[in-house]
Short mmCIF file of C-alpha atoms in Angstrom, two decimals:
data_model
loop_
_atom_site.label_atom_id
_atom_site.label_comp_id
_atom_site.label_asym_id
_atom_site.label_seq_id
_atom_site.Cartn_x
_atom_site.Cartn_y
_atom_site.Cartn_z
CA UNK X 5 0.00 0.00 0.00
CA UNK X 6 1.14 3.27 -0.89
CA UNK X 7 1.61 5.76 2.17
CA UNK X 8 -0.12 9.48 1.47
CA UNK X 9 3.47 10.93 1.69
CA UNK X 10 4.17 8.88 -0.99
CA UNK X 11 0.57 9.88 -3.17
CA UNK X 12 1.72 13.06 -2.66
CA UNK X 13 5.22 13.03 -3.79
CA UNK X 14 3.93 11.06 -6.95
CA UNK X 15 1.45 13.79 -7.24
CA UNK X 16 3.86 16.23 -7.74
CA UNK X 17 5.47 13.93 -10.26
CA UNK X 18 2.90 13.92 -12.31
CA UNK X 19 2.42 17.88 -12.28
CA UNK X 20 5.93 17.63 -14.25
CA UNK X 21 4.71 16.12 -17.38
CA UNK X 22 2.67 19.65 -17.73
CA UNK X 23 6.54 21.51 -17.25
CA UNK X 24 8.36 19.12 -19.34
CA UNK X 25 6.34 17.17 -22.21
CA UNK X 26 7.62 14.52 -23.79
CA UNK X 27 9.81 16.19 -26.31
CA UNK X 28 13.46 15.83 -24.94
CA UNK X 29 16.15 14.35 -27.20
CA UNK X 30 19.50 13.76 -26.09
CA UNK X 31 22.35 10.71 -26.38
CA UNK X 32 24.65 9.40 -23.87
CA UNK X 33 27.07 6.80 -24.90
CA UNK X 34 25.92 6.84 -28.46
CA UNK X 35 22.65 5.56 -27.64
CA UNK X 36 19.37 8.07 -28.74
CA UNK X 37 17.22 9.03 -25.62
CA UNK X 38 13.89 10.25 -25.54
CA UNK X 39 12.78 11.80 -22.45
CA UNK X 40 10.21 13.71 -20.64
CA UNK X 41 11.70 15.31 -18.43
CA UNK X 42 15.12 17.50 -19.26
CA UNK X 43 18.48 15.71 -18.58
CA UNK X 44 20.55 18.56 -18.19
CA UNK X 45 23.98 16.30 -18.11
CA UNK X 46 23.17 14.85 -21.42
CA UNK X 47 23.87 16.12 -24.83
CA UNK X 48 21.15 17.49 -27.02
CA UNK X 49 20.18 14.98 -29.90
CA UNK X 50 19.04 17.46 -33.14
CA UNK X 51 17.60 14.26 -35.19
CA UNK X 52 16.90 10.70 -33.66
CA UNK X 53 16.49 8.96 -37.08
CA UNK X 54 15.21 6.13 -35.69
CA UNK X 55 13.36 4.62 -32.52
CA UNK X 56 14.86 1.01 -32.80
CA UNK X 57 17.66 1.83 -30.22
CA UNK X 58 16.47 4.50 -28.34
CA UNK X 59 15.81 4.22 -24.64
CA UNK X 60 12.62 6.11 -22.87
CA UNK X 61 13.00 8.16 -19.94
CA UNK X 62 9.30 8.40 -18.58
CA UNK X 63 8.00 9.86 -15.00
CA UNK X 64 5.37 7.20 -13.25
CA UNK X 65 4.77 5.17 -10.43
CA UNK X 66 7.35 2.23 -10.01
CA UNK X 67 5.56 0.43 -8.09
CA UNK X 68 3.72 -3.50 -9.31
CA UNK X 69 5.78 -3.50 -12.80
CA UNK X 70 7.89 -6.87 -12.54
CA UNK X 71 6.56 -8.83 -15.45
CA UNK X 72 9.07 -11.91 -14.07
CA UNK X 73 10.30 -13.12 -10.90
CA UNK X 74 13.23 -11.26 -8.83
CA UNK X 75 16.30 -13.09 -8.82
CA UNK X 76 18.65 -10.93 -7.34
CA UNK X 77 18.04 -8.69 -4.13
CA UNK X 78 20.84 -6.13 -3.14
CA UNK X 79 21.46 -2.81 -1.51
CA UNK X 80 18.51 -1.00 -2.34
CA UNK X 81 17.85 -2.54 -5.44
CA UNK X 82 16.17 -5.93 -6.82
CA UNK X 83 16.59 -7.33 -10.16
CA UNK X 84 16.36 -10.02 -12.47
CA UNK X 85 17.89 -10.47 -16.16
CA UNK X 86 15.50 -8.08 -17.74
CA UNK X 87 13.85 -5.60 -15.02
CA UNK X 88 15.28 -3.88 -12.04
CA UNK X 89 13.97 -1.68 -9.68
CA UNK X 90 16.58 0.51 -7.59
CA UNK X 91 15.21 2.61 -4.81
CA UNK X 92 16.85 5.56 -2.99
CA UNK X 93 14.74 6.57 0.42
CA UNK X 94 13.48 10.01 0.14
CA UNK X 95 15.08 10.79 -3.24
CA UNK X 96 13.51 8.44 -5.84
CA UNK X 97 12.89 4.98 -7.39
CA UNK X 98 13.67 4.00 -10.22
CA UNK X 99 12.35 0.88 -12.91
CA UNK X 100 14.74 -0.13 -15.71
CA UNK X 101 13.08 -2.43 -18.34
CA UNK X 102 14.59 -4.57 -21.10
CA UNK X 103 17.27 -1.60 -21.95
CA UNK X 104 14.93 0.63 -23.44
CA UNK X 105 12.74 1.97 -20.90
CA UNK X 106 13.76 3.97 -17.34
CA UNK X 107 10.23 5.05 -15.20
CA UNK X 108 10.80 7.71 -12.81
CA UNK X 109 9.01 7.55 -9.46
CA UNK X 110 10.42 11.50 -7.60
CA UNK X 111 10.21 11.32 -3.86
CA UNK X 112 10.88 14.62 -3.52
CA UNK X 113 10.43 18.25 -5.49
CA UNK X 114 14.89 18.64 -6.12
CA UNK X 115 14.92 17.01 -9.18
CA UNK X 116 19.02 17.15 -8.73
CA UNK X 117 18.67 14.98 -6.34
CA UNK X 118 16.58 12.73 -8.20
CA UNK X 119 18.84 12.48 -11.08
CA UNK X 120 21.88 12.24 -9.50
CA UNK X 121 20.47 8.48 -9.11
CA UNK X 122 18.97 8.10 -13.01
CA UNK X 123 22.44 8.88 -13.98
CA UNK X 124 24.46 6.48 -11.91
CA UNK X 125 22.34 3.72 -11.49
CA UNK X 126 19.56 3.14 -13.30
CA UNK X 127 21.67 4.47 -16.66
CA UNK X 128 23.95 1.70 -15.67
CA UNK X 129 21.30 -1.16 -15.49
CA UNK X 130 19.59 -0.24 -18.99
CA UNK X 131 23.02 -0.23 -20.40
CA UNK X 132 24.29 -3.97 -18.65
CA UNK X 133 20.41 -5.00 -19.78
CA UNK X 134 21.64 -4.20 -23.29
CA UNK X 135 24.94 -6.76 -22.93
CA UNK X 136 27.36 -3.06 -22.77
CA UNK X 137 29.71 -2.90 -19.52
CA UNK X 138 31.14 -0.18 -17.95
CA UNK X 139 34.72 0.62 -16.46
CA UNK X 140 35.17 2.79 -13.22
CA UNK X 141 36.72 5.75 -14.82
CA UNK X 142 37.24 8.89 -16.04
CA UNK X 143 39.77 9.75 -18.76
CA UNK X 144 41.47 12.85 -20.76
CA UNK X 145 42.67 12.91 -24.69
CA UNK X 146 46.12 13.04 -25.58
CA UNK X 147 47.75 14.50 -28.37
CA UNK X 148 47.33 11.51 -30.79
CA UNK X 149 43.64 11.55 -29.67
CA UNK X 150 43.52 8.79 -27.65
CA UNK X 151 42.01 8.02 -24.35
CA UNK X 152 44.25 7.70 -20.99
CA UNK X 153 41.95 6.28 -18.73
CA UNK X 154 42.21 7.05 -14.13
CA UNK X 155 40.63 4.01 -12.72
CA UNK X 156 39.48 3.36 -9.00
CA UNK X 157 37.11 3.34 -6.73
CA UNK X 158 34.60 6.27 -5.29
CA UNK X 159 36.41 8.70 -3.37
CA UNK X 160 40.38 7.93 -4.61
CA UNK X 161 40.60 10.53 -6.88
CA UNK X 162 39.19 9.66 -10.68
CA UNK X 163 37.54 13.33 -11.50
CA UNK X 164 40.75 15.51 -9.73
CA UNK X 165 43.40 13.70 -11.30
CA UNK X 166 41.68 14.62 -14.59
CA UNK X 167 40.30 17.73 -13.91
CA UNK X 168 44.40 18.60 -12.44
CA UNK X 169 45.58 17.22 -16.26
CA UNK X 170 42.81 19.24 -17.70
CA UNK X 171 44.36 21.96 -16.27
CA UNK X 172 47.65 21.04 -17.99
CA UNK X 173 46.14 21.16 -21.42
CA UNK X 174 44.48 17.64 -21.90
CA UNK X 175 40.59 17.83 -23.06
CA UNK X 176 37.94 15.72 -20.91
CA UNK X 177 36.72 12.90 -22.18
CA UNK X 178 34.15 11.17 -19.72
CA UNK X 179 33.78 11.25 -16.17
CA UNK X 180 33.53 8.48 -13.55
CA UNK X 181 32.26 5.94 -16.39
CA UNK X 182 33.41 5.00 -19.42
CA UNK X 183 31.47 2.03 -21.82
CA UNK X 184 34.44 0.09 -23.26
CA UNK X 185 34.04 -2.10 -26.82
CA UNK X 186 36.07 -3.62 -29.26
CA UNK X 187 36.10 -2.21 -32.47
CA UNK X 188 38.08 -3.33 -35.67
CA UNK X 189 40.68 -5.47 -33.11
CA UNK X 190 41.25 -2.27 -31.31
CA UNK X 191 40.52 -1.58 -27.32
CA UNK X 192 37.85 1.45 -27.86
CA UNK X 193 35.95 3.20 -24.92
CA UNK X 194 32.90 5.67 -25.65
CA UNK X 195 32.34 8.52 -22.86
CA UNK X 196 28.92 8.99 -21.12
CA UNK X 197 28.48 12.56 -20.62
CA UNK X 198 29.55 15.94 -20.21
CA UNK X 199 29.27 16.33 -16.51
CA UNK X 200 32.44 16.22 -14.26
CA UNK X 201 31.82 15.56 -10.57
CA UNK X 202 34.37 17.48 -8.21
CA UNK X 203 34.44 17.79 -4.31
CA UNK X 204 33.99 21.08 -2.60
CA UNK X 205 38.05 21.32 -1.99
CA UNK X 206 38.48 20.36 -5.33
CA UNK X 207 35.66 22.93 -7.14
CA UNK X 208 38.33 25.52 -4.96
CA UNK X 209 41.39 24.35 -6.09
CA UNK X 210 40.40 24.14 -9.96
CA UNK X 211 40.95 27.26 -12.35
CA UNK X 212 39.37 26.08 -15.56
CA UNK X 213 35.44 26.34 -14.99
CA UNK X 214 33.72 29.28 -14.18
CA UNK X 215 30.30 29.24 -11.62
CA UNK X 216 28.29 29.31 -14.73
CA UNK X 217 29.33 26.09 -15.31
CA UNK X 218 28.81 24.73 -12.14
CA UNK X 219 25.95 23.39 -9.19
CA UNK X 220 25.58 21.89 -6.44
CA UNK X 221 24.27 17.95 -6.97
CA UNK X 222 22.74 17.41 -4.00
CA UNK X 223 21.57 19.67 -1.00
CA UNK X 224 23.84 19.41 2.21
CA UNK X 225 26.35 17.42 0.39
CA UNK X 226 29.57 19.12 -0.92
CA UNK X 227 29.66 17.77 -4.26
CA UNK X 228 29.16 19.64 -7.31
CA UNK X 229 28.15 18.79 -10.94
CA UNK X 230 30.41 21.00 -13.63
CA UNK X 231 29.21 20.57 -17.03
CA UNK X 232 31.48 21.00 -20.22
CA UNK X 233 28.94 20.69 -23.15
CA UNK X 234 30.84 23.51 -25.43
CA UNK X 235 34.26 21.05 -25.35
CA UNK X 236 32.43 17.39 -24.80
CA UNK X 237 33.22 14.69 -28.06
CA UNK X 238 31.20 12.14 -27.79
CA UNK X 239 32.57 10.13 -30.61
CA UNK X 240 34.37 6.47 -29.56
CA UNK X 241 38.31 6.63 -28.78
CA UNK X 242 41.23 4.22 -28.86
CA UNK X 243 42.66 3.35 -25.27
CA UNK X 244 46.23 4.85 -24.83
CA UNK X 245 46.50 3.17 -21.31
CA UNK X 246 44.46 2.86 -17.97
CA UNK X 247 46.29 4.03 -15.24
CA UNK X 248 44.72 2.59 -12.04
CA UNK X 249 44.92 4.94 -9.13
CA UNK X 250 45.61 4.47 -5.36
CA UNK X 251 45.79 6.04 -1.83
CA UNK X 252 49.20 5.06 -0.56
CA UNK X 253 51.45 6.20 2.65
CA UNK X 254 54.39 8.71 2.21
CA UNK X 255 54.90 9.72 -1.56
CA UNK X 256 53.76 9.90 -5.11
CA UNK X 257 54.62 6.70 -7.19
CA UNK X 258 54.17 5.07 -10.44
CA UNK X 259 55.10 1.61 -11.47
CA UNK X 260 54.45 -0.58 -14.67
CA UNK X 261 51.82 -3.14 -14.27
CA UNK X 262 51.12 -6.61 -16.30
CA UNK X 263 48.56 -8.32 -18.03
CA UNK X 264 47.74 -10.50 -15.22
CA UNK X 265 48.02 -7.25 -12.80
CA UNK X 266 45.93 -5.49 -14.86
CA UNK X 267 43.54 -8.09 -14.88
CA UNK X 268 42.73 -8.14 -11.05
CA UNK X 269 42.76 -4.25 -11.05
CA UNK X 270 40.20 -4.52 -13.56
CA UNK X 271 38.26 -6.75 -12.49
CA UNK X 272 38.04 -4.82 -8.79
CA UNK X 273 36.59 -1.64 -11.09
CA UNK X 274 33.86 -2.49 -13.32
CA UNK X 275 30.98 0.13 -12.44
CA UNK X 276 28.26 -2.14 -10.15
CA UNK X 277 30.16 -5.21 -10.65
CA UNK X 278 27.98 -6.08 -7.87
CA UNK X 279 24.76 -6.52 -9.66
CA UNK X 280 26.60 -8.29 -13.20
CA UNK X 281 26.07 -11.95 -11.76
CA UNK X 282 22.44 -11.64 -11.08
CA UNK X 283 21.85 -10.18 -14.39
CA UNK X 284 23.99 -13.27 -15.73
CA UNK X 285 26.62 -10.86 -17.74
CA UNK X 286 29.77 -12.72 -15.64
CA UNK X 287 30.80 -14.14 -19.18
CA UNK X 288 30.92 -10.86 -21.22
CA UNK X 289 32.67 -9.47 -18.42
CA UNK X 290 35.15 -12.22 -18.34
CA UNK X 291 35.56 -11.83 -22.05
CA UNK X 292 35.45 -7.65 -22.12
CA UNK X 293 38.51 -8.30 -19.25
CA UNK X 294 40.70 -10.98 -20.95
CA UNK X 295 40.85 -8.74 -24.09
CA UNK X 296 41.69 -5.79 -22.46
CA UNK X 297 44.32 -7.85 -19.88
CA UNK X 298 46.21 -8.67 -23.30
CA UNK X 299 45.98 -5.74 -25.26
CA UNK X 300 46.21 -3.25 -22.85
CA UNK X 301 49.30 -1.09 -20.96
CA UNK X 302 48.75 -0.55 -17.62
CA UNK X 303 50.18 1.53 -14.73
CA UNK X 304 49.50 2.04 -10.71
CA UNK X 305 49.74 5.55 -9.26
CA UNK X 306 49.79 6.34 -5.70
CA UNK X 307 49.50 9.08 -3.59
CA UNK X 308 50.07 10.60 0.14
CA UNK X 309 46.87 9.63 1.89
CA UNK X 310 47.47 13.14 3.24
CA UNK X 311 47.72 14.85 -0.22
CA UNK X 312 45.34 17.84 0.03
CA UNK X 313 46.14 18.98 -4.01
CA UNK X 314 46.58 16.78 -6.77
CA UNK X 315 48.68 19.17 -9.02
CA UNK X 316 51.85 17.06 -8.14
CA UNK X 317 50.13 13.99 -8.46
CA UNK X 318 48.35 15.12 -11.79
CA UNK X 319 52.29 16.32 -13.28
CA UNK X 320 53.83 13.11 -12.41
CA UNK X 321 51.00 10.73 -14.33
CA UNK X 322 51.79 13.40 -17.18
CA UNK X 323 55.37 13.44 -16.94
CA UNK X 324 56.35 9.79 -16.07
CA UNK X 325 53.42 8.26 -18.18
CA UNK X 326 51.48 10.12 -20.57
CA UNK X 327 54.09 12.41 -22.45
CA UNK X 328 56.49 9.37 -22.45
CA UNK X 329 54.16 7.15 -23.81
CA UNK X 330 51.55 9.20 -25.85
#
């Protein structure tokens, strides 16, 4: 049974279908979306062409749409193969069906809020629903136009480390995700969207955006969204390298990794690797990994736990990997 806080949230939900009709085009990832509401992190799609591939971004209840059983039950979200339902208290749930369709349930009016989970999580399921995986990462162009990807966990230092090489003179190419796919023998990765995620001491230390370009995600959180539409290429790039970051004890260093090291490190950072065994993808994974174990340079980077800037960090990837091997 639905509480009344709940009728009235989804109330409110559907008052925005009379702000924002269903007329929204946009792509992320290559893929055409068509969307009711505006996805301001996305980037405007003039012409879909054709409705085939496109997935539909709808506001609705969420509530009694399993068409099969749940196989899978994890934090805050429960799945099977085809449908999965995550659900963030107070902020929103969301449905993901057959990797075409994402229903929005709002739980409350900041709509920031709300997306902050479309993009990370339901995004994620459509795309694993539609056999494409996803590597913990965000990356930067070199001069030969290909893609050096910073790979770790939440929290270690992805978005800086780029942001810091941005800085240097190296264009964005995605942020915290990256869909990889092999193309023509050759290890290709295809970014998500022009949004860069930075902490508070991080928006501070940064010199590149300006406050028109930024907002706050969420309230009472210090995180903010900075969006770089004007520079964003969406187009598929060749993997340089993946440099796989780390928080270690007294100073900065960098060391060569193998194919078998790389492997592991990998496998620790695909994006939800949590939820790819219920949704039965552990094969492509396995495969997507082997390929990119053997054709693939790697490096580890660490850094002073106490490291309050990543400028020295950010010069030494550059200096010790990037311009020596770009």
């Amino acid at each position: 049974m639905i509480s009344n806080t709940e009728k009235n949230r989804f109330c409110f939900a559907k008052k925005l279908l009379n702000i924002y009709p269903m007329s929204y085009l946009y792509t992320v990832f290559g893929i055409p979306i068509r969307s009711e509401i505006v996805l301001p992190a996305f980037q405007p799609l003039v012409d879909n062409g054709t409705e085939n591939d496109t997935i539909v971004v709808k506001i609705g209840k969420t509530d009694g749409l399993f068409s099969q059983s749940i196989t899978t039950t994890r934090a805050m979200c429960r799945f099977n193969a085809d449908e999965f339902l995550y659900e963030m208290p107070k902020v929103g749930k969301y449905f993901v069906k057959n990797g075409n369709e994402i229903i929005i349930q709002p739980l409350t009016d900041n709509m920031d809020s709300v997306l902050v989970f479309f993009y990370s999580n339901a995004l994620a399921a459509a795309l694993f629903q539609r056999n494409k995986l996803l590597i913990h990462a965000s990356g930067i162009i070199d001069k030969n136009g290909k893609v050096w990807l910073f790979v770790a966990p939440s929290r270690v230092g992805k978005s800086t480390t780029a942001l810091m090489l941005h800085q240097l003179g190296y264009p964005l190419f995605s942020d915290d995700i990256v869909m990889f796919h092999n193309t023509a023998n050759k290890n290709m990765v295809t970014p998500s969207y022009p949004m860069i995620r930075i902490w508070q001491n991080t928006l501070e230390a940064q010199t590149v955006f300006d406050q028109e370009s930024i907002y706050q995600i969420r309230p009472a959180v210090e995180k903010y969204g900075v969006l770089f539409h004007d520079t964003f290429d969406p187009s598929p790039r060749e993997i340089a390298g993946l440099v796989f970051l780390k928080i270690g004890e007294e100073k900065i260093e960098i060391t060569d990794l193998n194919g078998k090291e790389g492997f592991g490190y990998l496998n620790d950072n695909f994006y939800r690797k949590q939820w790819l065994s219920g949704m039965g993808k552990n094969n492509l994974k396995f495969k997507d990994l082997t390929y990119l174990a053997k054709n693939t340079s790697f490096w580890l980077a660490s850094r002073p736990r106490e490291m309050t800037s990543f400028k020295d960090f950010a010069e030494a990837i550059d200096k010790q990997i990037i311009s020596k091997n770009g």
